[in-house]
Protein backbone atom coordinates (compact mmCIF):
# COMPACT_ATOMS: atom_id res chain seq x y z
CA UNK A 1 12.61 17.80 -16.82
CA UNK A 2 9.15 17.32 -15.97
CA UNK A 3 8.61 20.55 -14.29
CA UNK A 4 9.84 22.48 -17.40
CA UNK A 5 7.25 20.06 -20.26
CA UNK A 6 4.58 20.80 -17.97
CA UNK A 7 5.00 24.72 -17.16
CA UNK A 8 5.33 24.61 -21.40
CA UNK A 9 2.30 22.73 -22.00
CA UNK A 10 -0.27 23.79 -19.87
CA UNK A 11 -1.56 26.90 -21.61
CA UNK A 12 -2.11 24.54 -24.52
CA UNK A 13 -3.64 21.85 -23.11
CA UNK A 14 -7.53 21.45 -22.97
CA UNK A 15 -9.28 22.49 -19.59
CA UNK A 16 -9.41 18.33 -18.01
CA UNK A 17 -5.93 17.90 -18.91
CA UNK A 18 -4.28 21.71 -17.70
CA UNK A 19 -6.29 20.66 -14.36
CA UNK A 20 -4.71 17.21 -14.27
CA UNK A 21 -1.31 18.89 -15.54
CA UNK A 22 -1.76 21.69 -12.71
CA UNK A 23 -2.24 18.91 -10.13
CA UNK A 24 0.96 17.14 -10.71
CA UNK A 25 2.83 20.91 -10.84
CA UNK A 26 1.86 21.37 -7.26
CA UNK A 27 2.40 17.60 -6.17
CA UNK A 28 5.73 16.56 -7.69
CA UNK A 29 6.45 14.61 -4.48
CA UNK A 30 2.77 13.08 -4.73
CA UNK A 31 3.16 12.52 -8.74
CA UNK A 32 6.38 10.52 -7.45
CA UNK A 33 5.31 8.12 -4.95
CA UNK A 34 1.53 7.51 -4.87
CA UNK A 35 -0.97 5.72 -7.41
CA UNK A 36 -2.16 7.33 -10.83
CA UNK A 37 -5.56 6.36 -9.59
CA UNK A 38 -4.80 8.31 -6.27
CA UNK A 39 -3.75 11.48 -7.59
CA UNK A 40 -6.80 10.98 -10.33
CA UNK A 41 -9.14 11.10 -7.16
CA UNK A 42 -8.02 13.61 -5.76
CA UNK A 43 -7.49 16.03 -8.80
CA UNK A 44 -11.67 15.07 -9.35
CA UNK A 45 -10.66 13.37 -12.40
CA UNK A 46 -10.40 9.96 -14.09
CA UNK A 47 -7.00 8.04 -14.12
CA UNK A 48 -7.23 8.40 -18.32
CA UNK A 49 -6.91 11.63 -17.75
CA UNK A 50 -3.72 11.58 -16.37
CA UNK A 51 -2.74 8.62 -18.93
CA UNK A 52 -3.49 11.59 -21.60
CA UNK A 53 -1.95 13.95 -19.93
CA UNK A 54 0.92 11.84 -20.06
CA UNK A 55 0.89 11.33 -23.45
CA UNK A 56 0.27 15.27 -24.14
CA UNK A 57 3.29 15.95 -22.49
CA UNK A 58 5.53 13.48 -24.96
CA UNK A 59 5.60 9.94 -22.76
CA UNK A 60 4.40 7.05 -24.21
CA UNK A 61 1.92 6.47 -21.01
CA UNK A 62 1.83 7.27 -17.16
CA UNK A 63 4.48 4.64 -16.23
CA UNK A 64 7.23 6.94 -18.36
CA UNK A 65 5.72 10.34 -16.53
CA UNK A 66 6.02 8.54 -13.01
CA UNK A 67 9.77 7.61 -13.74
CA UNK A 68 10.35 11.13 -14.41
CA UNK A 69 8.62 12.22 -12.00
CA UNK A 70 11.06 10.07 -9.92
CA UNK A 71 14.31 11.13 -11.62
CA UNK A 72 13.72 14.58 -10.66
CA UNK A 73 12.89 13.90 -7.16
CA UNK A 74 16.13 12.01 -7.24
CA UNK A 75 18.02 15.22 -7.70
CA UNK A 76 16.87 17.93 -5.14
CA UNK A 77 17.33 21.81 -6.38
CA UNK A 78 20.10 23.34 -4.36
CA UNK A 79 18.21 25.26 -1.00
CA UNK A 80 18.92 28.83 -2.42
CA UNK A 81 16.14 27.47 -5.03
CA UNK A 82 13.66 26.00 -2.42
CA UNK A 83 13.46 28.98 -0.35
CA UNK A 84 9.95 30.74 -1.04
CA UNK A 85 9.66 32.57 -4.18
CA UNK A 86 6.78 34.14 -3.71
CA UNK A 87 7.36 35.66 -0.30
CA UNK A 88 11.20 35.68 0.48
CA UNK A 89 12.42 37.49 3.26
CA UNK A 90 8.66 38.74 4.03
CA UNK A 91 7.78 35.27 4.15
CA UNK A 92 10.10 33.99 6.37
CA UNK A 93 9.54 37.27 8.68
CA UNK A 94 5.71 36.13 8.56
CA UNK A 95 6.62 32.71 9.76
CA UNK A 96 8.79 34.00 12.31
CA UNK A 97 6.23 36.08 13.88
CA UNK A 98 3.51 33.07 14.13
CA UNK A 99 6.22 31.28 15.69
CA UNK A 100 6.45 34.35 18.41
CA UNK A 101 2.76 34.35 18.57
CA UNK A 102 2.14 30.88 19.38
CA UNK A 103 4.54 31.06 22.49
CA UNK A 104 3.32 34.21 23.67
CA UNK A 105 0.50 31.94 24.08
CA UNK A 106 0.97 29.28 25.74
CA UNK A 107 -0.14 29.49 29.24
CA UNK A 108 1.65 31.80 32.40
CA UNK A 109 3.29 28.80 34.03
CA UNK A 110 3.31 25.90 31.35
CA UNK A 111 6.73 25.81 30.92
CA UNK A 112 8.15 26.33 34.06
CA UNK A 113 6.11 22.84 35.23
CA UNK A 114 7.14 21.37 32.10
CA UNK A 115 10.53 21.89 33.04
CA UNK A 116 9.85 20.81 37.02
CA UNK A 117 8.03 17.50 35.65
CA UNK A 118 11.42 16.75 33.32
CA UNK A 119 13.82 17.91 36.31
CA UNK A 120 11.65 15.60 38.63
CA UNK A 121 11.80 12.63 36.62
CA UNK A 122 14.42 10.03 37.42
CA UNK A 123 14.45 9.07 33.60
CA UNK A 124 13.52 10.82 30.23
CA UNK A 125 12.31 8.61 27.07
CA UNK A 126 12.26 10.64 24.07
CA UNK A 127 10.05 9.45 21.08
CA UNK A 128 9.38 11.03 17.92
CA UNK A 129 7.93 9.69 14.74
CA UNK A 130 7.95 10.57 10.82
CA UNK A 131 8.18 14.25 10.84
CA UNK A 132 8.91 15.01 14.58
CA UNK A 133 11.92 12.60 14.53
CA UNK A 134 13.60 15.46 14.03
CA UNK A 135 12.69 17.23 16.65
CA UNK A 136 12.83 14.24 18.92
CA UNK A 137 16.57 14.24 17.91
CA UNK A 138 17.58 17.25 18.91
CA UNK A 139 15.18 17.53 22.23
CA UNK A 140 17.18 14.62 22.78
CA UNK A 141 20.81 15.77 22.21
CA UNK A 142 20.00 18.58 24.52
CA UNK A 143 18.48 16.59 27.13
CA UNK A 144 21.51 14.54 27.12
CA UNK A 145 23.80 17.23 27.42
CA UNK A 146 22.57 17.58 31.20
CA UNK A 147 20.28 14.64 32.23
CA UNK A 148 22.70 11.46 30.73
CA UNK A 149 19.79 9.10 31.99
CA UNK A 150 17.51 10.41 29.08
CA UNK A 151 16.77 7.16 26.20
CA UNK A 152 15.61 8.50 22.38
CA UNK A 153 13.08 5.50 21.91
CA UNK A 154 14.27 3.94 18.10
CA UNK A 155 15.06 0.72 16.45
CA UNK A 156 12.73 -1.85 17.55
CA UNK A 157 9.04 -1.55 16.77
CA UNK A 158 6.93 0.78 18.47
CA UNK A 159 5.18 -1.35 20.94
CA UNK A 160 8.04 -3.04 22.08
CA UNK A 161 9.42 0.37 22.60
CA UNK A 162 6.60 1.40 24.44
CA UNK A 163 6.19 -1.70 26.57
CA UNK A 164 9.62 -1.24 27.98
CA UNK A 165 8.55 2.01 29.46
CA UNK A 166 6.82 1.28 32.94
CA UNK A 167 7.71 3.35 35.86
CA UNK A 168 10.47 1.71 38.03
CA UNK A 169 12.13 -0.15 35.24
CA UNK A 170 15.23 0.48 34.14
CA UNK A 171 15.85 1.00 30.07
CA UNK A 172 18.71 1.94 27.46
């Protein structure tokens, strides 16, 4: 694996390459799916650096070290082995009490109109992109569960979507 040639090699390597090496370590998504000369800018380095890092680590150039990098994306690590190493259970506790913080903030009043404006409206489009789909989803599903005139805006393309949302016309 990848993970396991580089966590080998880096106390060996010279001081450009353990920097290029350390780069890809805390990227592997990155190393995966963008451009040698990408990652080379924004380790501060030149893209032979990460060709000789490549070669370093046993691959015959960055092409091979991509693919690998690819493979073992390909085959995500159980949860148990995702959760946070460094912090565990104090970690997630940390998180938790952000999360607490941040709606102890929000203002007196906020979400009560929030709720008024959604109970007011005769129909609720729901639309969430890239990494609040999720959370579009499942605002949805509720939503649904009590308002069956709310639409999760998907499938065509985004202005189309949009475009089909103009007060007093009707939309699946």
């Amino acid at each position: 694996m990848l993970a396991d040639r580089l966590r080998t090699a880096l106390p060996h390597l010279p001081p450009q390459l353990a920097a290029a090496g350390r780069h890809i370590a805390e990227r592997p998504f990155e190393a995966a799916t963008r451009s040698m000369r990408t990652l080379a800018a924004e380790a501060g380095a030149s893209p032979a650096t990460f060709t000789r890092l490549a070669q370093a680590l046993g691959f015959p150039g960055w092409d091979a070290l991509r693919a690998a990098a690819i493979e073992e994306q390909r085959r995500p690590a159980p949860y148990s082995s995702r959760a946070p190493a460094a912090g565990g259970l104090a970690a997630i506790r940390a998180a938790e009490a952000l999360n607490v913080e941040a709606l102890a903030a929000i203002p007196d009043g906020a979400l009560e109109a929030a709720a008024a404006a959604l109970h007011a409206a005769p129909r609720i489009h729901v639309a969430g992109f890239r990494s609040c789909r999720a959370v579009a989803l499942l605002l949805h599903y509720q939503l649904r569960l009590f308002r069956p005139e709310t639409a999760l805006v998907e499938g065509a393309p985004l202005d189309l979507e949009l475009g089909a949302m103009q007060a007093g016309r009707p939309w699946c």
